[in-house]
Amino acid sequence: MNTDPMVVRDLFAGHYFLFAFLASLGTLQIAVSNAGTRGLWLTPHAAMTRLLGIALILTAIAVFFLQPLWVDGPWAAGSVEADSLSRDWGKASWDELAGARNVNDIHGGLDGVKQTGWFSLAATLALAVSAIVGTVSVKILNVADKSSDVDVTDPNVGGLEGLKNRSYFANLPSSLRNFRNDIGGLWRDELGKADRWSVVRMLSRRGDSSK
Amino acid sequence: MNSLDTSIVIWLNGLSGNIKIFDDLMRIVASDYLMPLVFSLGMFGLWFSGKTPAQRVMYQLTMLVGISALSISNVVVWLFNITLERPRPFVEHGDQLNLLFYPPTDPSFPANPVAVGFAAATAAWTINRKFGWWMFAAASLFGFSRLYAGVFYPSDIVGGAVVGIAIYGFTTYFRRFLEPMITSFVRLIRGLSAA
Protein backbone atom coordinates (compact mmCIF):
# COMPACT_ATOMS: atom_id res chain seq x y z
CA MET A 1 0.00 0.00 0.00
CA ASN A 2 1.34 3.42 -0.92
CA THR A 3 -0.14 6.34 0.98
CA ASP A 4 2.64 8.87 0.42
CA PRO A 5 0.64 12.10 -0.16
CA MET A 6 3.19 13.35 -2.71
CA VAL A 7 2.74 10.26 -4.88
CA VAL A 8 -1.05 10.55 -4.62
CA ARG A 9 -0.88 14.29 -5.40
CA ASP A 10 1.21 13.73 -8.55
CA LEU A 11 -1.27 11.10 -9.71
CA PHE A 12 -4.24 13.39 -9.01
CA ALA A 13 -2.57 16.38 -10.67
CA GLY A 14 -2.13 14.53 -13.96
CA HIS A 15 -5.65 13.15 -13.94
CA TYR A 16 -7.19 16.48 -12.93
CA PHE A 17 -5.26 18.36 -15.62
CA LEU A 18 -6.60 16.03 -18.32
CA PHE A 19 -10.12 16.37 -16.86
CA ALA A 20 -9.91 20.18 -16.74
CA PHE A 21 -8.33 20.41 -20.21
CA LEU A 22 -10.96 18.28 -21.98
CA ALA A 23 -13.82 19.98 -20.13
CA SER A 24 -12.41 23.48 -20.82
CA LEU A 25 -11.97 22.65 -24.48
CA GLY A 26 -15.57 21.43 -24.62
CA THR A 27 -16.93 24.47 -22.82
CA LEU A 28 -14.93 26.80 -25.05
CA GLN A 29 -16.29 25.10 -28.16
CA ILE A 30 -19.89 25.48 -26.96
CA ALA A 31 -19.31 29.16 -26.08
CA VAL A 32 -17.56 30.13 -29.32
CA SER A 33 -20.01 28.21 -31.49
CA ASN A 34 -22.88 30.17 -29.90
CA ALA A 35 -21.03 33.47 -30.21
CA GLY A 36 -19.95 32.83 -33.82
CA THR A 37 -16.23 33.14 -33.03
CA ARG A 38 -15.11 31.01 -35.99
CA GLY A 39 -11.41 31.55 -35.43
CA LEU A 40 -11.65 29.24 -32.39
CA TRP A 41 -13.86 26.50 -33.79
CA LEU A 42 -12.46 22.99 -33.91
CA THR A 43 -14.75 22.04 -36.80
CA PRO A 44 -16.05 24.05 -39.77
CA HIS A 45 -19.72 23.99 -38.65
CA ALA A 46 -21.40 25.57 -35.61
CA ALA A 47 -23.68 22.63 -34.80
CA MET A 48 -20.83 20.15 -35.15
CA THR A 49 -18.59 22.32 -32.96
CA ARG A 50 -21.30 22.47 -30.28
CA LEU A 51 -21.82 18.69 -30.38
CA LEU A 52 -18.07 18.15 -30.15
CA GLY A 53 -18.03 20.48 -27.13
CA ILE A 54 -20.72 18.45 -25.35
CA ALA A 55 -18.92 15.20 -26.23
CA LEU A 56 -15.62 16.55 -24.85
CA ILE A 57 -17.23 17.53 -21.54
CA LEU A 58 -18.94 14.15 -21.15
CA THR A 59 -15.70 12.35 -22.08
CA ALA A 60 -13.78 14.42 -19.51
CA ILE A 61 -16.20 13.50 -16.71
CA ALA A 62 -16.32 9.83 -17.73
CA VAL A 63 -12.54 9.48 -18.01
CA PHE A 64 -11.85 11.21 -14.69
CA PHE A 65 -14.36 9.23 -12.66
CA LEU A 66 -13.80 5.88 -14.42
CA GLN A 67 -9.98 6.06 -14.45
CA PRO A 68 -9.68 4.33 -11.02
CA LEU A 69 -10.99 1.18 -12.74
CA TRP A 70 -7.79 0.78 -14.78
CA VAL A 71 -5.20 2.96 -13.03
CA ASP A 72 -3.63 2.01 -9.70
CA GLY A 73 -4.20 4.57 -6.97
CA PRO A 74 -5.43 5.10 -3.42
CA TRP A 75 -8.85 3.71 -4.24
CA ALA A 76 -8.74 -0.04 -3.87
CA ALA A 77 -10.45 -1.68 -0.90
CA GLY A 78 -12.15 0.75 1.45
CA SER A 79 -12.42 3.70 -0.88
CA VAL A 80 -16.06 4.34 -0.07
CA GLU A 81 -16.15 4.17 3.69
CA ALA A 82 -12.61 4.48 4.93
CA ASP A 83 -10.59 7.54 5.75
CA SER A 84 -8.53 8.25 2.63
CA LEU A 85 -5.28 7.53 4.48
CA SER A 86 -6.18 3.94 5.32
CA ARG A 87 -7.15 2.84 1.81
CA ASP A 88 -5.45 0.14 -0.15
CA TRP A 89 -3.38 1.00 -3.26
CA GLY A 90 -4.64 -0.60 -6.44
CA LYS A 91 -7.54 -0.47 -8.87
CA ALA A 92 -11.07 0.37 -7.76
CA SER A 93 -13.98 -2.01 -8.11
CA TRP A 94 -17.28 -0.88 -9.67
CA ASP A 95 -18.85 -0.98 -6.19
CA GLU A 96 -16.40 1.54 -4.80
CA LEU A 97 -15.89 3.65 -7.89
CA ALA A 98 -18.17 6.54 -6.86
CA GLY A 99 -16.14 7.29 -3.76
CA ALA A 100 -12.73 6.59 -5.29
CA ARG A 101 -11.92 10.24 -6.05
CA ASN A 102 -12.89 11.43 -2.59
CA VAL A 103 -9.39 11.78 -1.16
CA ASN A 104 -8.66 14.44 1.45
CA ASP A 105 -6.09 17.03 0.32
CA ILE A 106 -3.94 16.27 3.37
CA HIS A 107 -3.67 12.71 2.03
CA GLY A 108 -2.77 13.73 -1.52
CA GLY A 109 -5.98 15.11 -3.03
CA LEU A 110 -5.79 18.55 -4.67
CA ASP A 111 -6.75 21.56 -2.55
CA GLY A 112 -8.50 24.62 -3.99
CA VAL A 113 -5.29 26.53 -4.75
CA LYS A 114 -3.75 23.61 -6.69
CA GLN A 115 -7.00 23.06 -8.57
CA THR A 116 -7.05 26.74 -9.52
CA GLY A 117 -3.49 26.52 -10.83
CA TRP A 118 -4.11 23.37 -12.87
CA PHE A 119 -7.42 24.71 -14.18
CA SER A 120 -5.78 27.95 -15.33
CA LEU A 121 -3.13 25.98 -17.21
CA ALA A 122 -5.71 23.64 -18.71
CA ALA A 123 -7.97 26.52 -19.84
CA THR A 124 -5.00 28.33 -21.42
CA LEU A 125 -4.00 25.14 -23.25
CA ALA A 126 -7.60 24.67 -24.43
CA LEU A 127 -7.56 28.20 -25.87
CA ALA A 128 -4.19 27.55 -27.56
CA VAL A 129 -5.42 24.29 -29.12
CA SER A 130 -8.59 26.01 -30.34
CA ALA A 131 -6.55 28.86 -31.81
CA ILE A 132 -4.23 26.47 -33.69
CA VAL A 133 -6.96 24.16 -34.99
CA GLY A 134 -9.20 27.18 -35.73
CA THR A 135 -6.41 28.63 -37.86
CA VAL A 136 -6.39 25.45 -39.93
CA SER A 137 -10.18 25.70 -40.34
CA VAL A 138 -10.15 29.34 -41.40
CA LYS A 139 -7.03 29.24 -43.59
CA ILE A 140 -7.28 25.84 -45.22
CA LEU A 141 -10.97 25.03 -45.11
CA ASN A 142 -11.89 28.71 -45.63
CA VAL A 143 -14.87 28.66 -43.25
CA ALA A 144 -14.99 32.44 -42.67
CA ASP A 145 -18.55 33.75 -42.54
CA LYS A 146 -19.05 35.76 -45.73
CA SER A 147 -22.39 37.11 -44.48
CA SER A 148 -20.88 38.50 -41.28
CA ASP A 149 -20.86 42.26 -40.82
CA VAL A 150 -17.30 42.08 -39.45
CA ASP A 151 -14.87 43.49 -42.03
CA VAL A 152 -11.86 41.18 -42.23
CA THR A 153 -9.73 43.94 -43.72
CA ASP A 154 -10.65 46.50 -41.04
CA PRO A 155 -7.52 46.97 -38.91
CA ASN A 156 -9.63 48.36 -36.05
CA VAL A 157 -11.41 45.07 -35.52
CA GLY A 158 -9.54 42.93 -33.00
CA GLY A 159 -10.03 40.69 -30.00
CA LEU A 160 -12.77 38.06 -30.14
CA GLU A 161 -14.76 40.25 -32.55
CA GLY A 162 -11.98 39.89 -35.11
CA LEU A 163 -11.96 36.12 -34.60
CA LYS A 164 -15.46 35.91 -36.08
CA ASN A 165 -13.87 36.01 -39.50
CA ARG A 166 -10.13 35.65 -39.02
CA SER A 167 -7.80 33.06 -37.63
CA TYR A 168 -6.18 33.74 -34.27
CA PHE A 169 -2.78 34.38 -35.79
CA ALA A 170 -4.16 36.70 -38.49
CA ASN A 171 -6.10 38.59 -35.82
CA LEU A 172 -3.30 38.93 -33.27
CA PRO A 173 -1.31 41.76 -34.96
CA SER A 174 -4.38 44.03 -35.29
CA SER A 175 -5.46 43.21 -31.72
CA LEU A 176 -2.03 44.16 -30.37
CA ARG A 177 -1.90 47.29 -32.54
CA ASN A 178 -5.33 48.37 -31.30
CA PHE A 179 -4.24 47.76 -27.73
CA ARG A 180 -1.12 49.91 -28.15
CA ASN A 181 -3.11 52.70 -29.84
CA ASP A 182 -6.03 52.70 -27.41
CA ILE A 183 -4.63 51.95 -23.99
CA GLY A 184 -3.41 55.48 -23.19
CA GLY A 185 -6.74 57.11 -24.08
CA LEU A 186 -8.72 54.34 -22.39
CA TRP A 187 -6.69 54.71 -19.19
CA ARG A 188 -7.25 58.51 -19.15
CA ASP A 189 -11.00 58.18 -19.93
CA GLU A 190 -11.57 55.48 -17.33
CA LEU A 191 -9.50 57.38 -14.78
CA GLY A 192 -11.69 60.44 -15.40
CA LYS A 193 -14.84 58.35 -14.85
CA ALA A 194 -13.44 56.41 -11.89
CA ASP A 195 -14.85 56.71 -8.38
CA ARG A 196 -13.25 59.46 -6.29
CA TRP A 197 -12.05 56.73 -3.92
CA SER A 198 -10.37 54.81 -6.75
CA VAL A 199 -6.92 53.76 -5.53
CA VAL A 200 -5.33 54.64 -8.88
CA ARG A 201 -7.08 58.02 -8.98
CA MET A 202 -5.94 58.88 -5.48
CA LEU A 203 -2.37 57.81 -6.26
CA SER A 204 -2.29 59.82 -9.49
CA ARG A 205 -3.61 62.92 -7.68
CA ARG A 206 -1.01 62.54 -4.97
CA GLY A 207 1.64 62.28 -7.71
CA ASP A 208 0.31 65.45 -9.41
CA SER A 209 0.20 67.47 -6.19
CA SER A 210 3.75 66.50 -5.22
CA LYS A 211 5.16 67.83 -8.54
CA MET B 1 -31.60 25.87 16.22
CA ASN B 2 -28.77 23.44 16.86
CA SER B 3 -31.15 20.58 17.55
CA LEU B 4 -33.15 21.34 14.40
CA ASP B 5 -29.89 21.41 12.44
CA THR B 6 -28.88 18.06 13.96
CA SER B 7 -32.31 16.51 13.36
CA ILE B 8 -32.28 17.49 9.69
CA VAL B 9 -28.79 16.14 8.99
CA ILE B 10 -29.49 12.90 10.85
CA TRP B 11 -32.83 12.45 9.04
CA LEU B 12 -31.42 13.24 5.61
CA ASN B 13 -28.28 11.17 6.05
CA GLY B 14 -30.50 8.39 7.41
CA LEU B 15 -32.02 8.06 3.94
CA SER B 16 -28.65 6.87 2.63
CA GLY B 17 -27.97 3.17 2.32
CA ASN B 18 -31.35 2.45 0.73
CA ILE B 19 -30.73 3.23 -2.95
CA LYS B 20 -27.10 2.55 -3.85
CA ILE B 21 -27.19 4.37 -7.18
CA PHE B 22 -28.46 7.53 -5.46
CA ASP B 23 -25.75 7.28 -2.79
CA ASP B 24 -23.13 6.83 -5.52
CA LEU B 25 -24.49 9.84 -7.42
CA MET B 26 -24.29 11.94 -4.25
CA ARG B 27 -20.69 10.76 -3.68
CA ILE B 28 -19.74 11.94 -7.16
CA VAL B 29 -21.59 15.27 -6.83
CA ALA B 30 -20.03 15.82 -3.39
CA SER B 31 -16.55 15.23 -4.84
CA ASP B 32 -13.99 18.03 -4.49
CA TYR B 33 -13.46 17.96 -8.25
CA LEU B 34 -16.75 17.89 -10.16
CA MET B 35 -18.78 20.89 -8.98
CA PRO B 36 -15.84 23.28 -8.43
CA LEU B 37 -14.84 22.55 -12.04
CA VAL B 38 -18.44 23.16 -13.17
CA PHE B 39 -18.36 26.62 -11.52
CA SER B 40 -14.99 27.43 -13.12
CA LEU B 41 -16.18 26.23 -16.52
CA GLY B 42 -19.36 28.29 -16.21
CA MET B 43 -17.27 31.42 -15.75
CA PHE B 44 -14.79 30.40 -18.45
CA GLY B 45 -17.65 29.80 -20.91
CA LEU B 46 -19.34 33.12 -20.13
CA TRP B 47 -16.06 34.95 -20.81
CA PHE B 48 -16.32 33.87 -24.47
CA SER B 49 -20.12 33.98 -24.78
CA GLY B 50 -20.86 37.63 -25.52
CA LYS B 51 -22.18 38.16 -29.03
CA THR B 52 -21.41 41.89 -29.37
CA PRO B 53 -18.32 43.80 -28.19
CA ALA B 54 -20.36 45.69 -25.55
CA GLN B 55 -21.96 42.49 -24.22
CA ARG B 56 -18.57 40.80 -24.18
CA VAL B 57 -16.99 43.58 -22.09
CA MET B 58 -19.88 43.40 -19.62
CA TYR B 59 -19.57 39.60 -19.35
CA GLN B 60 -15.80 39.74 -18.91
CA LEU B 61 -15.83 42.47 -16.27
CA THR B 62 -18.48 40.51 -14.37
CA MET B 63 -16.42 37.32 -14.64
CA LEU B 64 -13.36 39.08 -13.23
CA VAL B 65 -15.47 40.31 -10.33
CA GLY B 66 -16.82 36.77 -9.92
CA ILE B 67 -13.33 35.25 -9.83
CA SER B 68 -12.29 37.82 -7.22
CA ALA B 69 -15.43 37.02 -5.23
CA LEU B 70 -14.49 33.31 -5.21
CA SER B 71 -11.07 34.11 -3.75
CA ILE B 72 -12.45 36.54 -1.17
CA SER B 73 -15.17 34.03 -0.20
CA ASN B 74 -12.45 31.54 0.69
CA VAL B 75 -10.78 34.08 2.97
CA VAL B 76 -14.08 35.06 4.64
CA VAL B 77 -15.02 31.40 5.18
CA TRP B 78 -11.59 30.78 6.71
CA LEU B 79 -12.09 33.75 9.07
CA PHE B 80 -15.47 32.33 10.17
CA ASN B 81 -13.86 28.89 10.53
CA ILE B 82 -11.10 30.04 12.86
CA THR B 83 -13.49 32.26 14.85
CA LEU B 84 -16.39 29.84 15.37
CA GLU B 85 -14.65 26.47 15.02
CA ARG B 86 -17.92 24.59 14.72
CA PRO B 87 -17.30 20.82 14.71
CA ARG B 88 -18.53 18.73 11.78
CA PRO B 89 -21.73 16.72 12.26
CA PHE B 90 -19.86 13.38 12.10
CA VAL B 91 -17.62 14.55 14.96
CA GLU B 92 -20.56 15.31 17.26
CA HIS B 93 -23.01 12.65 16.09
CA GLY B 94 -20.77 10.06 14.46
CA ASP B 95 -22.71 7.18 15.95
CA GLN B 96 -25.91 8.33 14.22
CA LEU B 97 -24.46 9.15 10.79
CA ASN B 98 -23.44 7.06 7.81
CA LEU B 99 -20.52 9.09 6.43
CA LEU B 100 -20.46 8.96 2.61
CA PHE B 101 -17.43 11.21 2.21
CA TYR B 102 -13.94 11.41 3.69
CA PRO B 103 -13.96 13.14 7.09
CA PRO B 104 -12.77 16.72 6.47
CA THR B 105 -10.58 18.22 9.18
CA ASP B 106 -11.58 21.89 8.86
CA PRO B 107 -14.51 23.44 10.80
CA SER B 108 -18.07 23.18 9.55
CA PHE B 109 -19.51 26.72 9.42
CA PRO B 110 -19.97 28.14 6.83
CA ALA B 111 -19.73 25.62 3.99
CA ASN B 112 -16.79 26.71 1.84
CA PRO B 113 -17.80 24.83 -1.35
CA VAL B 114 -21.29 26.32 -1.19
CA ALA B 115 -19.92 29.86 -0.68
CA VAL B 116 -17.72 29.45 -3.76
CA GLY B 117 -20.61 27.99 -5.78
CA PHE B 118 -23.03 30.74 -4.85
CA ALA B 119 -20.47 33.48 -5.56
CA ALA B 120 -19.97 32.04 -9.07
CA ALA B 121 -23.71 31.55 -9.58
CA THR B 122 -24.50 35.12 -8.53
CA ALA B 123 -21.92 36.45 -10.98
CA ALA B 124 -23.47 34.36 -13.78
CA TRP B 125 -27.01 35.35 -12.77
CA THR B 126 -26.29 39.08 -12.99
CA ILE B 127 -25.52 38.79 -16.71
CA ASN B 128 -27.55 35.80 -17.81
CA ARG B 129 -30.58 34.94 -15.67
CA LYS B 130 -31.29 31.53 -17.22
CA PHE B 131 -27.72 30.31 -17.01
CA GLY B 132 -27.41 31.86 -13.54
CA TRP B 133 -30.38 29.83 -12.27
CA TRP B 134 -28.68 26.65 -13.54
CA MET B 135 -25.55 27.63 -11.67
CA PHE B 136 -27.60 28.25 -8.51
CA ALA B 137 -29.16 24.81 -8.97
CA ALA B 138 -25.68 23.26 -9.31
CA ALA B 139 -24.43 25.08 -6.19
CA SER B 140 -27.54 23.98 -4.24
CA LEU B 141 -27.11 20.38 -5.39
CA PHE B 142 -23.48 20.50 -4.29
CA GLY B 143 -24.59 21.72 -0.85
CA PHE B 144 -27.32 19.09 -0.66
CA SER B 145 -24.89 16.29 -1.53
CA ARG B 146 -22.51 17.34 1.26
CA LEU B 147 -25.45 17.51 3.68
CA TYR B 148 -26.64 14.07 2.57
CA ALA B 149 -23.09 12.74 2.96
CA GLY B 150 -23.08 13.91 6.58
CA VAL B 151 -20.24 16.46 6.41
CA PHE B 152 -22.25 19.70 6.86
CA TYR B 153 -25.22 20.94 8.88
CA PRO B 154 -28.06 22.70 7.00
CA SER B 155 -27.11 26.03 8.61
CA ASP B 156 -23.57 25.61 7.22
CA ILE B 157 -25.05 25.36 3.73
CA VAL B 158 -27.29 28.40 4.24
CA GLY B 159 -24.39 30.31 5.79
CA GLY B 160 -22.16 29.42 2.84
CA ALA B 161 -24.80 30.59 0.36
CA VAL B 162 -25.23 33.90 2.20
CA VAL B 163 -21.46 34.43 2.35
CA GLY B 164 -21.09 33.70 -1.39
CA ILE B 165 -23.87 36.08 -2.46
CA ALA B 166 -22.81 38.82 -0.02
CA ILE B 167 -19.17 38.63 -1.06
CA TYR B 168 -20.14 38.91 -4.71
CA GLY B 169 -22.13 42.08 -3.86
CA PHE B 170 -19.20 43.46 -1.89
CA THR B 171 -16.73 42.67 -4.68
CA THR B 172 -18.96 44.36 -7.27
CA TYR B 173 -18.98 47.48 -5.09
CA PHE B 174 -15.23 47.17 -4.42
CA ARG B 175 -14.45 47.10 -8.16
CA ARG B 176 -14.92 50.88 -8.39
CA PHE B 177 -11.91 51.38 -6.13
CA LEU B 178 -9.68 49.46 -8.53
CA GLU B 179 -10.72 51.14 -11.78
CA PRO B 180 -9.30 51.78 -14.33
CA MET B 181 -7.07 48.77 -13.69
CA ILE B 182 -9.83 46.18 -14.21
CA THR B 183 -11.06 47.63 -17.52
CA SER B 184 -7.47 48.04 -18.73
CA PHE B 185 -6.75 44.42 -17.85
CA VAL B 186 -9.69 43.27 -20.01
CA ARG B 187 -8.36 45.54 -22.78
CA LEU B 188 -4.94 43.87 -22.45
CA ILE B 189 -6.50 40.42 -22.83
CA ARG B 190 -8.37 41.73 -25.88
CA GLY B 191 -4.97 42.79 -27.24
CA LEU B 192 -4.01 39.12 -27.02
CA SER B 193 -7.19 38.22 -28.96
CA ALA B 194 -8.71 36.42 -25.98
CA ALA B 195 -11.36 38.96 -24.93
PDB file of C-alpha atoms in Angstrom, chain B residues 17-82:
ATOM      1  CA  GLY B  17     -27.972   3.168   2.322  1.00  0.00           C
ATOM      2  CA  ASN B  18     -31.347   2.446   0.726  1.00  0.00           C
ATOM      3  CA  ILE B  19     -30.726   3.227  -2.946  1.00  0.00           C
ATOM      4  CA  LYS B  20     -27.099   2.555  -3.853  1.00  0.00           C
ATOM      5  CA  ILE B  21     -27.192   4.367  -7.176  1.00  0.00           C
ATOM      6  CA  PHE B  22     -28.456   7.535  -5.461  1.00  0.00           C
ATOM      7  CA  ASP B  23     -25.745   7.278  -2.793  1.00  0.00           C
ATOM      8  CA  ASP B  24     -23.132   6.833  -5.522  1.00  0.00           C
ATOM      9  CA  LEU B  25     -24.494   9.841  -7.420  1.00  0.00           C
ATOM     10  CA  MET B  26     -24.288  11.942  -4.245  1.00  0.00           C
ATOM     11  CA  ARG B  27     -20.687  10.758  -3.675  1.00  0.00           C
ATOM     12  CA  ILE B  28     -19.737  11.935  -7.163  1.00  0.00           C
ATOM     13  CA  VAL B  29     -21.589  15.266  -6.830  1.00  0.00           C
ATOM     14  CA  ALA B  30     -20.032  15.816  -3.388  1.00  0.00           C
ATOM     15  CA  SER B  31     -16.552  15.227  -4.843  1.00  0.00           C
ATOM     16  CA  ASP B  32     -13.986  18.028  -4.490  1.00  0.00           C
ATOM     17  CA  TYR B  33     -13.456  17.963  -8.253  1.00  0.00           C
ATOM     18  CA  LEU B  34     -16.745  17.889 -10.161  1.00  0.00           C
ATOM     19  CA  MET B  35     -18.779  20.893  -8.982  1.00  0.00           C
ATOM     20  CA  PRO B  36     -15.844  23.281  -8.432  1.00  0.00           C
ATOM     21  CA  LEU B  37     -14.843  22.550 -12.037  1.00  0.00           C
ATOM     22  CA  VAL B  38     -18.437  23.158 -13.169  1.00  0.00           C
ATOM     23  CA  PHE B  39     -18.355  26.616 -11.524  1.00  0.00           C
ATOM     24  CA  SER B  40     -14.993  27.429 -13.119  1.00  0.00           C
ATOM     25  CA  LEU B  41     -16.181  26.230 -16.517  1.00  0.00           C
ATOM     26  CA  GLY B  42     -19.361  28.290 -16.206  1.00  0.00           C
ATOM     27  CA  MET B  43     -17.267  31.420 -15.753  1.00  0.00           C
ATOM     28  CA  PHE B  44     -14.788  30.402 -18.449  1.00  0.00           C
ATOM     29  CA  GLY B  45     -17.645  29.802 -20.909  1.00  0.00           C
ATOM     30  CA  LEU B  46     -19.336  33.121 -20.132  1.00  0.00           C
ATOM     31  CA  TRP B  47     -16.063  34.951 -20.811  1.00  0.00           C
ATOM     32  CA  PHE B  48     -16.324  33.868 -24.475  1.00  0.00           C
ATOM     33  CA  SER B  49     -20.119  33.976 -24.781  1.00  0.00           C
ATOM     34  CA  GLY B  50     -20.857  37.627 -25.519  1.00  0.00           C
ATOM     35  CA  LYS B  51     -22.179  38.162 -29.033  1.00  0.00           C
ATOM     36  CA  THR B  52     -21.414  41.886 -29.367  1.00  0.00           C
ATOM     37  CA  PRO B  53     -18.325  43.802 -28.187  1.00  0.00           C
ATOM     38  CA  ALA B  54     -20.360  45.692 -25.546  1.00  0.00           C
ATOM     39  CA  GLN B  55     -21.963  42.491 -24.219  1.00  0.00           C
ATOM     40  CA  ARG B  56     -18.572  40.804 -24.181  1.00  0.00           C
ATOM     41  CA  VAL B  57     -16.989  43.580 -22.089  1.00  0.00           C
ATOM     42  CA  MET B  58     -19.882  43.401 -19.617  1.00  0.00           C
ATOM     43  CA  TYR B  59     -19.571  39.604 -19.350  1.00  0.00           C
ATOM     44  CA  GLN B  60     -15.800  39.744 -18.915  1.00  0.00           C
ATOM     45  CA  LEU B  61     -15.828  42.471 -16.267  1.00  0.00           C
ATOM     46  CA  THR B  62     -18.480  40.506 -14.374  1.00  0.00           C
ATOM     47  CA  MET B  63     -16.421  37.316 -14.638  1.00  0.00           C
ATOM     48  CA  LEU B  64     -13.357  39.080 -13.235  1.00  0.00           C
ATOM     49  CA  VAL B  65     -15.470  40.314 -10.327  1.00  0.00           C
ATOM     50  CA  GLY B  66     -16.825  36.768  -9.919  1.00  0.00           C
ATOM     51  CA  ILE B  67     -13.331  35.249  -9.831  1.00  0.00           C
ATOM     52  CA  SER B  68     -12.287  37.820  -7.225  1.00  0.00           C
ATOM     53  CA  ALA B  69     -15.433  37.017  -5.232  1.00  0.00           C
ATOM     54  CA  LEU B  70     -14.485  33.306  -5.212  1.00  0.00           C
ATOM     55  CA  SER B  71     -11.071  34.111  -3.753  1.00  0.00           C
ATOM     56  CA  ILE B  72     -12.454  36.545  -1.166  1.00  0.00           C
ATOM     57  CA  SER B  73     -15.174  34.033  -0.196  1.00  0.00           C
ATOM     58  CA  ASN B  74     -12.448  31.538   0.694  1.00  0.00           C
ATOM     59  CA  VAL B  75     -10.784  34.076   2.973  1.00  0.00           C
ATOM     60  CA  VAL B  76     -14.080  35.056   4.642  1.00  0.00           C
ATOM     61  CA  VAL B  77     -15.019  31.397   5.185  1.00  0.00           C
ATOM     62  CA  TRP B  78     -11.591  30.783   6.705  1.00  0.00           C
ATOM     63  CA  LEU B  79     -12.091  33.749   9.071  1.00  0.00           C
ATOM     64  CA  PHE B  80     -15.469  32.327  10.175  1.00  0.00           C
ATOM     65  CA  ASN B  81     -13.864  28.893  10.531  1.00  0.00           C
ATOM     66  CA  ILE B  82     -11.104  30.040  12.864  1.00  0.00           C
TER      67      ILE B  82
END
